[in-house]
Coordinates of N, CA and C in Angstrom, one line a residue:
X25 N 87.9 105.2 47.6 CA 88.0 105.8 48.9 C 88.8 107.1 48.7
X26 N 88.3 108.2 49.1 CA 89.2 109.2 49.2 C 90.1 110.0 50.3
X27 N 91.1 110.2 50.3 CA 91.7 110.9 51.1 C 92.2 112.2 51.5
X28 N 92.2 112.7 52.7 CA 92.8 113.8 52.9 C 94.5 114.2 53.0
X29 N 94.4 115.0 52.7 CA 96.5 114.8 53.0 C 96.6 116.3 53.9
X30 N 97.8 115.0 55.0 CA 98.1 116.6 56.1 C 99.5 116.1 55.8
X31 N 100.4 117.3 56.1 CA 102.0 117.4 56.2 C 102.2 117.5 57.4
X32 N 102.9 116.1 58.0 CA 103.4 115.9 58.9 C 104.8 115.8 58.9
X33 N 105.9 116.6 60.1 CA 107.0 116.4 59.9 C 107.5 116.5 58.2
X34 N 106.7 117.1 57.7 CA 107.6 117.2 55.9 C 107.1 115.7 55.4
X35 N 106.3 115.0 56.0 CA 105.6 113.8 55.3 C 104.3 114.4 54.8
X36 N 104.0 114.0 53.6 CA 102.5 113.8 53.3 C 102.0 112.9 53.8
X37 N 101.2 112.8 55.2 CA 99.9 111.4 55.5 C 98.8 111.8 55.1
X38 N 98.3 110.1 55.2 CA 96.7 110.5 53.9 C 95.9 109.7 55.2
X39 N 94.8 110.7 55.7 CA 94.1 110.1 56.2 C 92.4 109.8 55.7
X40 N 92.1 108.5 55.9 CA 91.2 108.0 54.8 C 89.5 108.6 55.4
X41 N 88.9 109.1 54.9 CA 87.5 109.7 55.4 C 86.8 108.2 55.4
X42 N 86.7 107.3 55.2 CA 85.9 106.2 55.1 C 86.8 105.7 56.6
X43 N 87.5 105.5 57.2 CA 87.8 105.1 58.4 C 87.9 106.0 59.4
X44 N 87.3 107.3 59.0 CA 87.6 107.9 60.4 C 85.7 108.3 60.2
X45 N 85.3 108.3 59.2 CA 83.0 107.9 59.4 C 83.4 106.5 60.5
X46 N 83.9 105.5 60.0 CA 83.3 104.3 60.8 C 83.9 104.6 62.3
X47 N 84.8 104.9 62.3 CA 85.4 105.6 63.7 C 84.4 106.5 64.6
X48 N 83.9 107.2 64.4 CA 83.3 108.2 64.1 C 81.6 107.9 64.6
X49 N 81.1 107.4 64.0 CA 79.8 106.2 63.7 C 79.7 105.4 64.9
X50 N 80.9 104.6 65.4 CA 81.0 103.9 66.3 C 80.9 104.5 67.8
X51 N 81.9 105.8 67.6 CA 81.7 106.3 68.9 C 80.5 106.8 69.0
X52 N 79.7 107.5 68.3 CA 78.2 107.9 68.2 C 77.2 106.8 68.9
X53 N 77.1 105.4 68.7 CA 76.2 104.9 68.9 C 76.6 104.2 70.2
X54 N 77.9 104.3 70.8 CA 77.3 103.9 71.8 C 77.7 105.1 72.9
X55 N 77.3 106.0 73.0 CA 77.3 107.0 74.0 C 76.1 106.6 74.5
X56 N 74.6 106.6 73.6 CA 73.7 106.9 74.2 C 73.6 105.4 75.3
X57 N 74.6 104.7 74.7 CA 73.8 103.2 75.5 C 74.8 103.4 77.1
X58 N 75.5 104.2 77.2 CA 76.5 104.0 78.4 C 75.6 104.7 80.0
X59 N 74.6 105.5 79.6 CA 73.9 105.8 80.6 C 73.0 105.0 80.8
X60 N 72.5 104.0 80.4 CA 71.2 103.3 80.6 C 71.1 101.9 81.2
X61 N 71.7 101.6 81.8 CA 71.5 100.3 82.6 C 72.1 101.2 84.1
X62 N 71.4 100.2 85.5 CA 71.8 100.5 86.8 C 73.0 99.5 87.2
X63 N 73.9 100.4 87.5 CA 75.1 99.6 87.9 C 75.3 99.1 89.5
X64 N 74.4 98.1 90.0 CA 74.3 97.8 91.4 C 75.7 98.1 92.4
X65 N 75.9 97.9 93.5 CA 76.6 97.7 94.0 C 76.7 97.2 95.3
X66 N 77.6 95.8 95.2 CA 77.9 95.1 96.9 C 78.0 95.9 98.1
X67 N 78.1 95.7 99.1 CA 78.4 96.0 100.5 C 78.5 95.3 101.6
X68 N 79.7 95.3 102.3 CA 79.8 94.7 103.6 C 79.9 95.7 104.4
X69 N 79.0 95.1 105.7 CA 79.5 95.3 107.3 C 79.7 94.6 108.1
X70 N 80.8 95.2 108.9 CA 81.2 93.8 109.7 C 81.2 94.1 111.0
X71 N 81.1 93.5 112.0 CA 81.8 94.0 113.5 C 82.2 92.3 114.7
X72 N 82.8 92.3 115.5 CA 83.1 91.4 115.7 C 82.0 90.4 115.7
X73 N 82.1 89.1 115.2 CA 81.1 88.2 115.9 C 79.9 88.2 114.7
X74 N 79.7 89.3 113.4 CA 79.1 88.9 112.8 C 79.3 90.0 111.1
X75 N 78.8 89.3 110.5 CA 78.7 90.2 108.9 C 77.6 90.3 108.2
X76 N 76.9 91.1 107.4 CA 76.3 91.4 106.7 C 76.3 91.9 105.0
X77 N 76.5 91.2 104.5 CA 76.7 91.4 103.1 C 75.7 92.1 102.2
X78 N 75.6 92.9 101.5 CA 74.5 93.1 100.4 C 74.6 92.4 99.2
X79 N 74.3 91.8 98.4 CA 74.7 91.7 97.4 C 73.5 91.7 95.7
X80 N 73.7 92.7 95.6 CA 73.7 93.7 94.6 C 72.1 92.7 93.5
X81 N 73.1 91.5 92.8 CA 72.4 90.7 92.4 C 71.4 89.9 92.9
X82 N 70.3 90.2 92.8 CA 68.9 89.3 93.2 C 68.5 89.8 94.9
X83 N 69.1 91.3 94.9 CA 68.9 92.4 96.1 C 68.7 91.0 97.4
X84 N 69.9 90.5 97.5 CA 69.6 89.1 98.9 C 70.9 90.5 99.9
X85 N 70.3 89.7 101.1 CA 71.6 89.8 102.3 C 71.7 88.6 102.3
X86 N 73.5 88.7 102.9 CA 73.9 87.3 103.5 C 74.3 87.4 105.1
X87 N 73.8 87.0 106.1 CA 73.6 87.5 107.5 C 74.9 86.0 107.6
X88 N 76.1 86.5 108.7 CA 77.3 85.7 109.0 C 77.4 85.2 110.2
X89 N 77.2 84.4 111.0 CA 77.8 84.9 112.5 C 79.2 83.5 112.5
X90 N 79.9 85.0 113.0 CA 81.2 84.7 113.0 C 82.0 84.4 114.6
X91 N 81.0 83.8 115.3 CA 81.5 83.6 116.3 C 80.5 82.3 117.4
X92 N 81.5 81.6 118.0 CA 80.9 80.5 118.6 C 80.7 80.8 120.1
X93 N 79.6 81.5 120.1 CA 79.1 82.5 121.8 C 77.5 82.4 121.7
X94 N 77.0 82.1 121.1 CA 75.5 81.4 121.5 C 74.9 82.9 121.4
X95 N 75.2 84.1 120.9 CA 75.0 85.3 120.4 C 74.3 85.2 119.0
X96 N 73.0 86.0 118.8 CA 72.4 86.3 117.5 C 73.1 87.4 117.1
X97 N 73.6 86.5 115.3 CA 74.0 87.5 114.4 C 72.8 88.2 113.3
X98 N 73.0 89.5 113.1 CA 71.6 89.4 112.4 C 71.9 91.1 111.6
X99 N 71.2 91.3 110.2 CA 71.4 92.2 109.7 C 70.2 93.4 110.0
X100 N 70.4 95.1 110.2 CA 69.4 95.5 110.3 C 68.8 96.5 108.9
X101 N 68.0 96.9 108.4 CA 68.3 98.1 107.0 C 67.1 98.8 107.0
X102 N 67.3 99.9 106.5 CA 66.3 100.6 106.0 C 66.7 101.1 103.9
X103 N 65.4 101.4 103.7 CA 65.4 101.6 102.6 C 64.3 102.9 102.2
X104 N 65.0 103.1 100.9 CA 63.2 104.2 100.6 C 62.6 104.2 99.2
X105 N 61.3 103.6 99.5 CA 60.6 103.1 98.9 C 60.5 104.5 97.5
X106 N 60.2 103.7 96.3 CA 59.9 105.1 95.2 C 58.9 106.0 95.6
X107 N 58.0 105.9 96.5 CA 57.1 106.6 96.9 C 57.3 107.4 97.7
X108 N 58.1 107.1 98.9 CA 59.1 107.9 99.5 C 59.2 107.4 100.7
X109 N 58.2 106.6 101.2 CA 58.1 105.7 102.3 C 59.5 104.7 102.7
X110 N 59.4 104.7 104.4 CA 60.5 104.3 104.6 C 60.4 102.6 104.7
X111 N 61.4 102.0 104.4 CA 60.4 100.5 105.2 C 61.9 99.8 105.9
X112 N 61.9 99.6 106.8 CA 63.0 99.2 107.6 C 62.4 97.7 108.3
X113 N 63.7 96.8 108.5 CA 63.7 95.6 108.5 C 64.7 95.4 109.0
X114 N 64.7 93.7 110.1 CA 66.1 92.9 110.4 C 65.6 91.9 109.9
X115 N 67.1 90.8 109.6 CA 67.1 89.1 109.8 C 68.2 88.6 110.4
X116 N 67.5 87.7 111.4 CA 68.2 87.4 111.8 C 69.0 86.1 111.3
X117 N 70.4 85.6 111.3 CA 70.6 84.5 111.1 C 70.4 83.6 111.3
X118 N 69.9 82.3 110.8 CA 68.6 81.2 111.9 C 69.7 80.2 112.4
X119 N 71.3 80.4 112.0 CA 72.1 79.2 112.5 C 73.5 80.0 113.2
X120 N 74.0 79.2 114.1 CA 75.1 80.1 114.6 C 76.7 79.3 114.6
X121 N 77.4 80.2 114.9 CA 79.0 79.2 114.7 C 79.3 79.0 113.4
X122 N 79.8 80.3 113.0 CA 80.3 80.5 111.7 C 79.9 80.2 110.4
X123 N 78.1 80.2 110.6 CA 77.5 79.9 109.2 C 77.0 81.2 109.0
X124 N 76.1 81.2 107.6 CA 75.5 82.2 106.8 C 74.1 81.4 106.4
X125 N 73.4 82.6 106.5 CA 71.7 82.6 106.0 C 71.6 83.4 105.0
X126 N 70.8 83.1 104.3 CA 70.4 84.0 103.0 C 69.3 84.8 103.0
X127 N 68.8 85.8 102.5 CA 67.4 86.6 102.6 C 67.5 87.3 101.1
X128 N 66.0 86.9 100.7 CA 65.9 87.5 99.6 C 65.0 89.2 99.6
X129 N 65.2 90.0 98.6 CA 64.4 91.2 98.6 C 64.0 91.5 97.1
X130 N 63.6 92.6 97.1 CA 63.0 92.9 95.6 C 63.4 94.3 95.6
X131 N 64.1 95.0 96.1 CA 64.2 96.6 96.1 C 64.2 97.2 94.4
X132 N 63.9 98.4 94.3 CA 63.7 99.0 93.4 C 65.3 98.9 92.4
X133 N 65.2 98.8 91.2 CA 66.4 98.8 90.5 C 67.0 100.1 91.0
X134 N 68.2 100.9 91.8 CA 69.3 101.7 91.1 C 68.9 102.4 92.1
X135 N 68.4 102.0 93.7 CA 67.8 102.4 94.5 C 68.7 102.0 95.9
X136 N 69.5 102.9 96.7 CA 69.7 102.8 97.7 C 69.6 101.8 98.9
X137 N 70.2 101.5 99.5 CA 70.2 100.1 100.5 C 71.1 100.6 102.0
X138 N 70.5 101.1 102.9 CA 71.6 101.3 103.8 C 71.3 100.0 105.4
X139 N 72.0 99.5 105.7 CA 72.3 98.7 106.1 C 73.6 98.2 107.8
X140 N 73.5 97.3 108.2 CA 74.4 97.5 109.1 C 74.4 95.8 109.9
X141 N 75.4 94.8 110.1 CA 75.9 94.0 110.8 C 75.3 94.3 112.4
X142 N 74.7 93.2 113.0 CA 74.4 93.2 114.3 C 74.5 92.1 115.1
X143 N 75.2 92.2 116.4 CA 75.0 90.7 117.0 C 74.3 91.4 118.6
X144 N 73.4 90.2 118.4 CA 72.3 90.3 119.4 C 72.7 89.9 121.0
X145 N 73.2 90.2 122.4 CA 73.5 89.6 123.0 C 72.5 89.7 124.7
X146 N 71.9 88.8 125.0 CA 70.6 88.9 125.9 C 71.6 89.9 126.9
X147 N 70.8 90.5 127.5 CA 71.1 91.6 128.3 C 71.8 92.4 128.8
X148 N 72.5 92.7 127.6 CA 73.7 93.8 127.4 C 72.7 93.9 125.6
X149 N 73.7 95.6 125.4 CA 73.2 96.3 124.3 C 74.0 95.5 122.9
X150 N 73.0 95.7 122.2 CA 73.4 95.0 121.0 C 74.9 95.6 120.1
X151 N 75.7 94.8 119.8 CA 77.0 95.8 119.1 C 76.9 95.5 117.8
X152 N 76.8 97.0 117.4 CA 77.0 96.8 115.6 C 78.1 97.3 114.7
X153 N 78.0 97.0 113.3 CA 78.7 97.2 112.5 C 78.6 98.9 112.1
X154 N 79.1 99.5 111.2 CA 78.7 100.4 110.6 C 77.8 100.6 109.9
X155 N 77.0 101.6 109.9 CA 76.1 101.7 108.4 C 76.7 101.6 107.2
X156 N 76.4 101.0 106.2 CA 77.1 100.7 105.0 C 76.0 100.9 103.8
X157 N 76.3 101.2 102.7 CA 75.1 101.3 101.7 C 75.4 100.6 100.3
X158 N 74.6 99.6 99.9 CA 74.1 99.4 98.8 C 73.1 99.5 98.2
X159 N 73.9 99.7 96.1 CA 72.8 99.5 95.6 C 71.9 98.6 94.7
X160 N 70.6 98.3 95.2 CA 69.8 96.7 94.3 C 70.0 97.3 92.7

């Protein structure tokens, strides 16, 4: 193995060219891999009485209702399709008083999800959460 010599502080260090290649080598190979997978991400909205969760893995909501008032909790979203098309959707939660329903989706890998918490209340306006965005 050969080395280089630098004077440091009035020391001779020897730094080894065979450990600063594998050094070297290593950081090379994985640059290219660090852009290439979609890094999903969760999201909640909430507002009184009910929640909406995204969650990232297997592109599901989880619709909450967080309140014992005989009120529909229910999630609403839109999305945009690769083609450029919008396709918007609710679900509602099918059980009330502090449970959660599941919904599944297929949205596009690494693709946008905007979304929002809703509770449905017969004749008065529906009160929601914020818009919130995940991504599948």
């Amino acid at each position: 193995m050969s080395a280089i010599g630098t004077d440091v502080g009035g020391k001779k260090m020897k730094l080894h060219k065979k450990v600063l290649g594998v050094g070297m080598a290593t950081v090379a190979l994985s640059i290219p891999l660090m852009g290439t997978a979609f890094a999903g991400q969760d999201a909640l909205s909430s507002t009184h009485g009910a929640s909406a969760h995204f969650i990232n893995v297997g592109d599901k909501f989880e619709v909450c209702d967080l309140a014992f008032d005989g009120n529909t909790a229910k999630v609403e979203y839109e999305y945009v399709r690769k083609d450029g098309t919008l396709q918007k959707g609710s679900h509602s939660a099918t059980v009330d008083s502090g449970n959660c329903s599941m919904f599944d989706h297929d949205f596009g890998e690494g693709r946008k999800v905007k979304f929002r918490a809703v509770v449905q209340i017969p004749f008065w306006p529906d009160v929601t959460g914020p818009w919130k965005t995940g991504i599948a």
